Amino acid sequence: MALVPQPLRNQPWGIILLLLVFTGFGVAILYSAAGGSFSPWAGLHAARFMVFLVMALVISYMPEELFKFAALPVFVIILLMLLGVEILGQVRGGSQRWLELGFMRIQPSELMKPAIVLMVARFYSALPPTMIRSWSAIWPLLIMMGLPAALVLLQPDLGTTITICVGAVTVAFLAGLPMRLFVGAGVVAAIAIPLAYLFLLEPYQQRRVATFLNPENDPLGSGYHITQSKIAIGSGGIDGKGFLNGSQSHLDYLPEGHTDFVFATMAEEWGLIGGIAVIIAYFLLLRWGWRLSIDAPSRFSKLLAGGLTMTIFLYAAINMMMVMGLAPVVGIPLPFLSHGGSSMLTVMICVGMLMAIDRQTRRQPQTSLSSGILA
Amino acid sequence: MSILGKGKKKIISAASQNITFNRRSLLIGGAQAGVGLLLAGRMTYIAVAENERYEMLSESNRVNLTLVPPRRGWIIDRNGKPIASNRADFRVDIIPDRLVNPEQTLDELALLLNLPDDEIERIRRDLDQSRGFQPVQVASGLRWEDYAAVSVRLPDLPGVAPIQGFSRQYPAGAAVGHLVGYVGVANAEEYDAEPNPLLITPGFKIGKDGLEKKFEQELRGEPGARRVEVTARGRVVRDLEKRDDVPGDPVKLTIDAELQRYAARRLGEESGSVIVMDCKNGDILCLASMPSFDPNSFSDGIGFDEYAMLREDDHVPLRNKSLVGLYPPGSTIKPMNCLAFLEAGIDPEETVTCGGGTRVGNRFFRCHSNHGTVNMDKAIAQSCDTYFYKMAQRIGMDPVAAMMRRHGLGEEYDLPVQNQFYGTVPDPVWLERKYDRRWTGADTANSSIGQGYVLTNPLQLAVMTARMASGQKLEPNLLVKTRKTKHPAMQISPEHLETIRKGMLHVVHGAGTARRARLPVENVEVAGKTGTAQVVSLSRGDGRNVPWRFRDHGLFVCFAPYDNPRYACSVVIEHGGGSGAAYPVARDVLTFLFDRDRALNDIAALEAGWGGTIEERAATKFAAFQANKAAASAGNESDDSADDEAEAG
């Protein structure tokens, strides 16, 4: 290996290759969704990915200390951005999710997903072990989680709100908060969710939940998305209709076939085989994440890796459940396949931070207590 | 400090935290793997177990079966000439359900197709009335260029459907309007009555009136089908397969299309009706009623202004006068009444004295002239009312009314028409039931000369004449396939028939009331009877020099040739001012039957005097109507000043 220079050899090639293949598949799907053309989606998707991959690699060289240091300021800045979006929305009327930055439109709620994980991981890594079972381990979490969640819910964006909360709670759970809290919260949630449905959700969200529970109720209204998506997946069968032959996507029956419902677009042409391949790709990526978190040298990086892995998982799981009719339509994209700048940026930030932890772990390996558990 | 209710304190250190972390990360990782397996299972279920169902659904999305409206069967005349046919047609429809922005779409179409304002008004009206799925016709008979102009802009015009199809064509136009009716897009009620998807297929038209409606099932045919690949927005991507339509069956009428057209033309500016029947078999050769509507424009979806003009016209072009125009038959029923007198035993040579009328009860009934000594023949030829007053008094109303019914008055015939009025044959029983009063001699007198309560439609008069001419109980017939070769006899003695036919001959070829009704044709003699039906009592004037709507109706019934009756004809001219308006029409129509070229020559000169053919006059009239309307709407603003001037004047 002496022929290969040190910096090149030191890259996490396995994961880069996985993401390249995965995103390449996404490019192919988007190419087909546009009716066999690189514009408007596939080309841009590929270009963005290359840019964000470089960004992830840059992030991967940042020391853990920098993450620790940046956690609070970044969190506050993004919180302010969320507030700004909310104010803009009030001024302009209607719901607002974007901030125009001139060169790109950015969705602060997306950036909040890794930011909250970073923040909560920072908090618990700084908390003395003895205090983990006390109030002071809980109320900061509620504030850190509550502020952005409330702002995002105002947008209103239920999918992102759930992702933010689950990300924060996951880190807290990994940090060792008493199990009874989570069991209790689960019970409370079981009671609160119906109430929230009745009093908190916007009518259109209520419709979505109702539709999700019974899509046949409203075949041309809000159930249309799910129905058409299931038709696309179901008609693909085991080996799909073949590349460029998906009628559901090509004839516009499948709404959002290049963004939220890209999985259905894929499944129609690549069938169950394609679907399993996508699930396996996520499995490999997440396995890498969990291994990092278990092998990571410091408590902070362990928590951070676990939280980031969960964040990526939430994207994929909620999206795929949505397109298969197991979850309401909440508008969460599928990482690496869906066309969309903000979500790809967010996911690649997560990947970049995971790579950074990877790099540091390899520099100062720690004997794992549980290596190979998830292998 | 501790939030654990448990008494015992756990020792928490970094090491134990690590163990906790590993345990819990394992838990989460396991849960995530579980979700992954769940997704894989769910996907397998959808894509494998339910694959067939979803494949079918995807296919039914992708493939759209559109019906192709069948070509409507022709309506043809006795010689196979088309009365209603089809022509290739480029049309544009709107499917209201698929409209995204109605106003903008309409504006765009108006610009592309140069639609006039009243057309746009009609489209708006149709859009309001239609159900969402029903196509609304925008324009038909388009030039290929216009059709193409709309077709290429389809992506920006959701809900607009350009269609290549067939549209109904009526070569004779208004001449056959009342006879055949018209076709149009099925409305909500029609669809409810027959929920057939064909009815809401763009381009399909259903019979709305007349024969088109009556023979809907025969004329309709079987729709073709076309399988196309469509996008979710309904744009056709490509054709997959086609099944051809089965055209509807033709319906063959007994009508002579050329005669019908000629009769309609000959009615000219008058409002009236011409019926010609075949005395051999009851075939209706001509059933003209004018003025009429042009079924061509009705079938294309008539313009708002055009319809308003038809509705407001005092000549009632929307009423089929042949069947639902009821008139007192006046003197035209005198020959038939004579048959009743003869059967009651009155000698045709017996005379009465006409001194310009006679007294019935305590009223004096006038005759239109002073006829002196009158026998039956003279009574018919010169239409002496006095003779009828007296003879009818003698035999009473019942035998007269019975004779009327035997001749088909007061009857609805078994004809494939939308509606016909049966009119009135009055008698004491009827009067008692209807007006709750007793029949008097005055009623008999009035009925005997075809006034009073007697009401007939022109077809009945033709049937009456045909039965007198043939001695057979002819049933009027419109369809070749329902033609009867044998008809029962009228059971009237041949001598009696001979007597009244002679009287009718003398009306034209004698010292009668219609000597100018002779045909300019060698060896063809016409026998007929004039009639004048009062519209208002003579106290309002003489029935001639009064406003149009108070004038007398002019009537004429006749048959020819006299010696071997072939054609029976009735003509009614509404408010014609007397029979003088009717018999020239009958004369020319019969001339047409015996010498076409001559009749066609003569009519050209007449039409020049009236201001052109039926179509030309209709166009002129419509232009005037629109100009008036425009002037009226412009005049509304200057009304006040006009009033001031009027007061000053």
XYZ file of N, CA and C in Angstrom, chain A residues 129-135 138 170 172-182 216 224 228 230-231 233-238 241 247-248 251-253 263 267 271-272 275-276 279 286 290 293-294 299 302-303 309-310 313 317 320-321 324-326 366 369-370 373-374, chain B residues 1-6 10 12-15 17-33 35-48 50-64 229-235 237:
390
model
N -21.521 11.982 35.790
C -22.279 10.716 35.792
C -23.262 10.613 36.938
N -22.942 11.188 38.070
C -23.823 11.025 39.223
C -25.130 11.804 39.076
N -25.132 12.769 38.196
C -26.336 13.605 38.101
C -27.334 13.123 37.058
N -26.984 12.016 36.421
C -27.809 11.558 35.304
C -29.212 11.152 35.759
N -29.360 10.818 37.034
C -30.674 10.405 37.517
C -31.374 11.505 38.281
N -30.959 12.750 38.038
C -31.576 13.862 38.788
C -32.341 14.772 37.839
N -33.092 15.685 38.415
C -33.882 16.646 37.628
C -33.017 17.426 36.660
N -32.859 16.435 33.273
C -34.079 16.372 32.486
C -34.537 17.721 31.950
N -33.390 10.155 21.844
C -32.485 9.013 21.644
C -31.158 9.243 22.357
N -30.619 11.215 24.848
C -30.878 11.172 26.287
C -30.986 9.725 26.776
N -31.648 8.920 25.963
C -31.827 7.508 26.297
C -30.473 6.806 26.362
N -29.632 7.086 25.342
C -28.302 6.483 25.316
C -27.446 6.980 26.464
N -27.718 8.218 26.868
C -26.916 8.787 27.945
C -27.250 8.151 29.277
N -28.350 7.442 29.354
C -28.632 6.688 30.570
C -29.682 7.289 31.471
N -30.554 8.079 30.940
C -31.666 8.548 31.774
C -32.455 7.327 32.224
N -33.068 7.396 33.422
C -33.776 6.225 33.936
C -34.817 5.704 32.939
N -34.843 4.399 32.846
C -35.751 3.758 31.909
C -37.203 4.094 32.183
N -37.504 4.246 33.502
C -38.899 4.501 33.871
C -39.437 5.776 33.239
N -38.567 6.726 33.025
C -38.988 7.975 32.390
C -39.553 7.698 30.993
N -38.842 6.840 30.279
C -39.268 6.580 28.892
C -40.545 5.771 28.842
N -58.756 4.328 1.739
C -59.831 4.136 0.760
C -60.965 5.139 0.960
N -55.076 9.942 -2.107
C -54.568 9.735 -3.462
C -53.089 9.395 -3.460
N -51.792 5.825 -4.881
C -50.966 5.780 -6.087
C -49.578 5.212 -5.780
N -48.839 3.014 -3.435
C -48.947 1.570 -3.272
C -49.140 0.891 -4.617
N -49.876 1.560 -5.509
C -50.055 0.984 -6.844
C -48.696 0.883 -7.536
N -45.674 0.670 -6.127
C -44.839 -0.365 -5.515
C -45.387 -1.745 -5.851
N -46.715 -1.903 -5.706
C -47.329 -3.211 -5.913
C -47.237 -3.672 -7.348
N -47.361 -2.731 -8.288
C -47.351 -3.166 -9.682
C -45.938 -3.472 -10.159
N -44.938 -3.053 -9.382
C -43.561 -3.358 -9.754
C -43.236 -4.836 -9.604
N -43.882 -5.480 -8.658
C -43.667 -6.907 -8.459
C -42.257 -7.188 -7.954
N -41.745 -8.367 -8.267
C -40.438 -8.772 -7.737
C -39.310 -8.085 -8.483
N -40.776 -3.151 -13.457
C -41.206 -3.030 -14.858
C -40.024 -2.725 -15.766
N -45.001 3.273 -15.452
C -46.105 4.091 -15.972
C -46.635 5.049 -14.912
N -46.639 4.599 -13.667
C -47.174 5.456 -12.607
C -46.405 6.778 -12.526
N -46.438 8.809 -16.158
C -47.707 9.400 -16.591
C -48.318 10.284 -15.500
N -47.495 10.682 -14.538
C -47.909 11.662 -13.517
C -48.953 11.162 -12.533
N -49.166 9.844 -12.469
C -50.147 9.382 -11.485
C -49.575 9.475 -10.079
N -39.149 6.546 -3.516
C -39.044 5.102 -3.287
C -40.052 4.345 -4.152
N -39.368 1.603 -6.847
C -39.921 0.255 -6.712
C -40.704 -0.160 -7.950
N -38.625 -2.974 -8.711
C -39.318 -4.041 -8.009
C -38.832 -4.255 -6.582
N -39.208 -5.415 -6.046
C -38.841 -5.778 -4.680
C -37.315 -5.847 -4.551
N -36.038 -2.536 -3.872
C -36.442 -2.106 -2.534
C -35.563 -2.736 -1.464
N -35.326 -4.045 -1.590
C -34.473 -4.736 -0.621
C -33.053 -4.167 -0.691
N -32.967 -1.052 1.280
C -33.011 -1.331 2.717
C -31.650 -1.846 3.196
N -26.193 2.284 8.603
C -26.534 2.416 10.011
C -25.649 1.513 10.874
N -23.577 2.636 14.142
C -23.638 2.059 15.487
C -22.276 1.536 15.940
N -20.333 4.336 17.180
C -20.768 4.848 18.484
C -20.302 3.934 19.605
N -20.254 2.634 19.296
C -19.801 1.694 20.340
C -18.282 1.770 20.504
N -17.216 9.804 25.497
C -18.658 9.742 25.734
C -19.396 10.646 24.744
N -19.576 9.063 21.359
C -20.518 7.936 21.391
C -21.949 8.440 21.238
N -22.295 9.404 22.093
C -23.660 9.945 22.063
C -23.961 10.587 20.716
N -26.820 8.646 13.859
C -27.286 7.424 13.189
C -28.813 7.344 13.267
N -29.336 7.691 14.431
C -30.791 7.676 14.608
C -31.454 8.668 13.661
N -31.557 7.246 10.316
C -32.537 6.168 10.319
C -33.967 6.724 10.232
N -36.663 5.532 7.613
C -37.755 4.702 8.100
C -39.100 5.401 7.923
N -40.046 5.535 4.176
C -40.459 4.271 3.567
C -41.779 3.779 4.155
N -41.986 4.038 5.440
C -43.281 3.669 6.030
C -44.405 4.478 5.380
N -45.253 3.216 1.906
C -45.899 1.904 1.903
C -47.203 1.928 2.675
N -47.602 3.107 3.114
C -48.887 3.210 3.789
C -48.855 2.750 5.224
N -47.683 2.797 5.869
C -47.608 2.419 7.281
C -47.562 3.651 8.172
N -10.277 2.095 20.865
C -10.651 1.721 22.235
C -11.204 0.316 22.121
N -16.387 -3.300 23.841
C -16.971 -4.353 24.664
C -17.925 -5.193 23.815
N -18.289 -4.606 22.736
C -19.372 -5.276 22.001
C -19.121 -5.213 20.511
N -21.279 -7.098 17.477
C -22.647 -7.427 17.860
C -23.605 -7.223 16.693
N -23.356 -6.131 16.021
C -24.243 -5.838 14.912
C -23.638 -6.256 13.576
N -33.058 15.390 45.930
C -32.090 15.409 44.849
C -32.408 14.326 43.824
N -32.545 13.109 44.348
C -32.775 12.025 43.402
C -34.230 12.009 42.950
N -34.406 11.718 41.705
C -35.785 11.642 41.241
C -36.271 10.209 41.202
N -35.391 9.327 41.692
C -35.830 7.949 41.715
C -36.560 7.679 43.003
N -37.736 7.191 42.880
C -38.484 6.859 44.079
C -37.859 5.682 44.808
N -37.054 4.913 44.087
C -36.428 3.751 44.714
C -35.506 4.197 45.828
N -28.219 3.831 42.962
C -27.311 3.131 42.068
C -25.993 3.877 42.054
N -23.316 5.272 40.034
C -23.173 5.580 38.622
C -21.790 6.122 38.363
N -21.105 5.474 37.449
C -19.766 5.926 37.089
C -19.680 5.930 35.581
N -18.573 6.411 35.059
C -18.355 6.439 33.618
C -18.413 5.022 33.057
N -17.874 4.065 33.792
C -17.847 2.689 33.299
C -19.249 2.120 33.172
N -21.863 3.795 32.917
C -22.567 4.534 31.849
C -22.268 3.914 30.497
N -21.041 3.476 30.336
C -20.676 2.837 29.079
C -21.460 1.560 28.848
N -21.607 0.815 29.933
C -22.363 -0.430 29.823
C -23.806 -0.116 29.449
N -24.349 0.886 30.154
C -25.719 1.306 29.837
C -25.823 1.698 28.375
N -24.823 2.486 27.930
C -24.836 2.956 26.545
C -24.871 1.774 25.580
N -23.993 0.812 25.826
C -23.921 -0.324 24.911
C -25.224 -1.113 24.893
N -25.762 -1.330 26.115
C -27.026 -2.069 26.189
C -28.109 -1.342 25.400
N -28.180 -0.041 25.672
C -29.280 0.712 25.051
C -29.076 0.891 23.555
N -27.811 1.059 23.118
C -27.591 1.200 21.679
C -27.949 -0.106 20.974
N -27.669 -1.193 21.654
C -28.052 -2.498 21.112
C -29.574 -2.571 20.960
N -30.245 -2.073 21.997
C -31.713 -2.063 21.985
C -32.242 -1.249 20.805
N -31.676 -0.052 20.647
C -32.150 0.815 19.558
C -31.799 0.206 18.204
N -30.552 -0.248 18.110
C -30.138 -0.867 16.854
C -31.039 -2.041 16.498
N -31.372 -2.825 17.498
C -32.266 -3.951 17.261
C -33.631 -3.480 16.788
N -34.119 -2.432 17.438
C -35.418 -1.893 17.047
C -35.370 -1.399 15.598
N -34.254 -0.763 15.256
C -34.125 -0.255 13.890
C -34.082 -1.410 12.891
N -33.329 -2.443 13.240
C -33.290 -3.603 12.360
C -34.695 -4.190 12.215
N -37.482 -2.533 12.380
C -38.227 -1.676 11.442
C -37.831 -2.022 10.004
N -36.526 -2.241 9.802
C -36.064 -2.618 8.469
C -36.728 -3.890 7.986
N -36.806 -4.883 8.875
C -37.450 -6.143 8.498
C -38.944 -5.919 8.218
N -39.551 -5.093 9.041
C -40.972 -4.784 8.846
C -41.182 -4.173 7.462
N -40.303 -3.218 7.100
C -40.431 -2.565 5.795
C -40.240 -3.583 4.671
N -39.220 -4.450 4.840
C -38.982 -5.448 3.798
C -40.185 -6.372 3.662
N -40.759 -6.748 4.815
C -41.933 -7.625 4.787
C -43.128 -6.939 4.147
N -43.328 -5.707 4.550
C -44.464 -4.956 4.009
C -44.326 -4.802 2.490
N -43.115 -4.513 2.080
C -42.905 -4.326 0.658
C -43.115 -5.631 -0.098
N -42.647 -6.714 0.502
C -42.856 -8.014 -0.116
C -44.350 -8.301 -0.254
N -45.074 -7.973 0.797
C -46.521 -8.198 0.771
C -47.172 -7.401 -0.357
N -46.820 -6.105 -0.436
C -47.433 -5.257 -1.468
C -47.032 -5.725 -2.864
N -45.729 -6.008 -3.033
C -45.225 -6.260 -4.376
C -45.432 -7.691 -4.835
N -45.623 -8.605 -3.887
C -45.769 -9.998 -4.303
C -47.202 -10.489 -4.080
N -49.925 -8.798 -3.253
C -50.971 -7.974 -3.860
C -50.588 -7.501 -5.253
N -49.529 -8.113 -5.777
C -48.997 -7.662 -7.063
C -50.048 -7.608 -8.161
N -50.858 -8.659 -8.220
C -51.836 -8.748 -9.304
C -52.834 -7.592 -9.247
N -53.321 -7.347 -8.043
C -54.316 -6.293 -7.864
C -53.743 -4.931 -8.270
N -52.524 -4.664 -7.805
C -51.938 -3.356 -8.097
C -51.538 -3.246 -9.557
N -51.170 -4.366 -10.153
C -50.865 -4.310 -11.579
C -52.102 -3.925 -12.363
N -53.225 -4.480 -11.937
C -54.473 -4.149 -12.617
C -54.803 -2.664 -12.436
N -54.622 -2.193 -11.200
C -54.923 -0.779 -10.927
C -54.001 0.130 -11.729
N -52.750 -0.248 -11.798
C -51.803 0.571 -12.538
C -52.176 0.584 -14.014
N -52.625 -0.575 -14.474
C -53.038 -0.682 -15.878
C -54.284 0.167 -16.134
N -55.204 0.144 -15.176
C -56.434 0.922 -15.391
C -56.164 2.415 -15.263
N -55.108 2.770 -14.568
C -54.658 4.160 -14.579
C -54.137 4.526 -15.952
N -53.266 3.653 -16.408
C -52.490 3.956 -17.601
C -53.371 3.948 -18.847
N -54.253 2.957 -18.882
C -55.035 2.771 -20.094
C -56.432 3.314 -19.882
N -56.826 4.148 -20.791
C -58.141 4.734 -20.686
C -58.970 4.251 -21.861
N -53.227 5.413 -23.954
C -52.449 5.614 -22.744
C -52.592 7.087 -22.378
N -52.988 7.326 -21.135
C -53.214 8.711 -20.737
C -52.423 9.051 -19.488
N -52.102 10.318 -19.357
C -51.480 10.790 -18.133
C -52.577 11.070 -17.115
N -52.137 11.337 -15.888
C -53.104 11.597 -14.826
C -53.978 12.802 -15.166
N -53.462 13.706 -15.986
C -54.251 14.886 -16.336
C -55.096 14.663 -17.573
N -55.080 13.431 -18.060
C -55.960 13.109 -19.174
C -55.365 13.355 -20.539
N -54.099 13.687 -20.603
C -53.481 13.904 -21.911
C -53.180 12.535 -22.533
N -51.245 9.918 -24.523
C -49.846 9.743 -24.888
C -49.736 8.966 -26.189
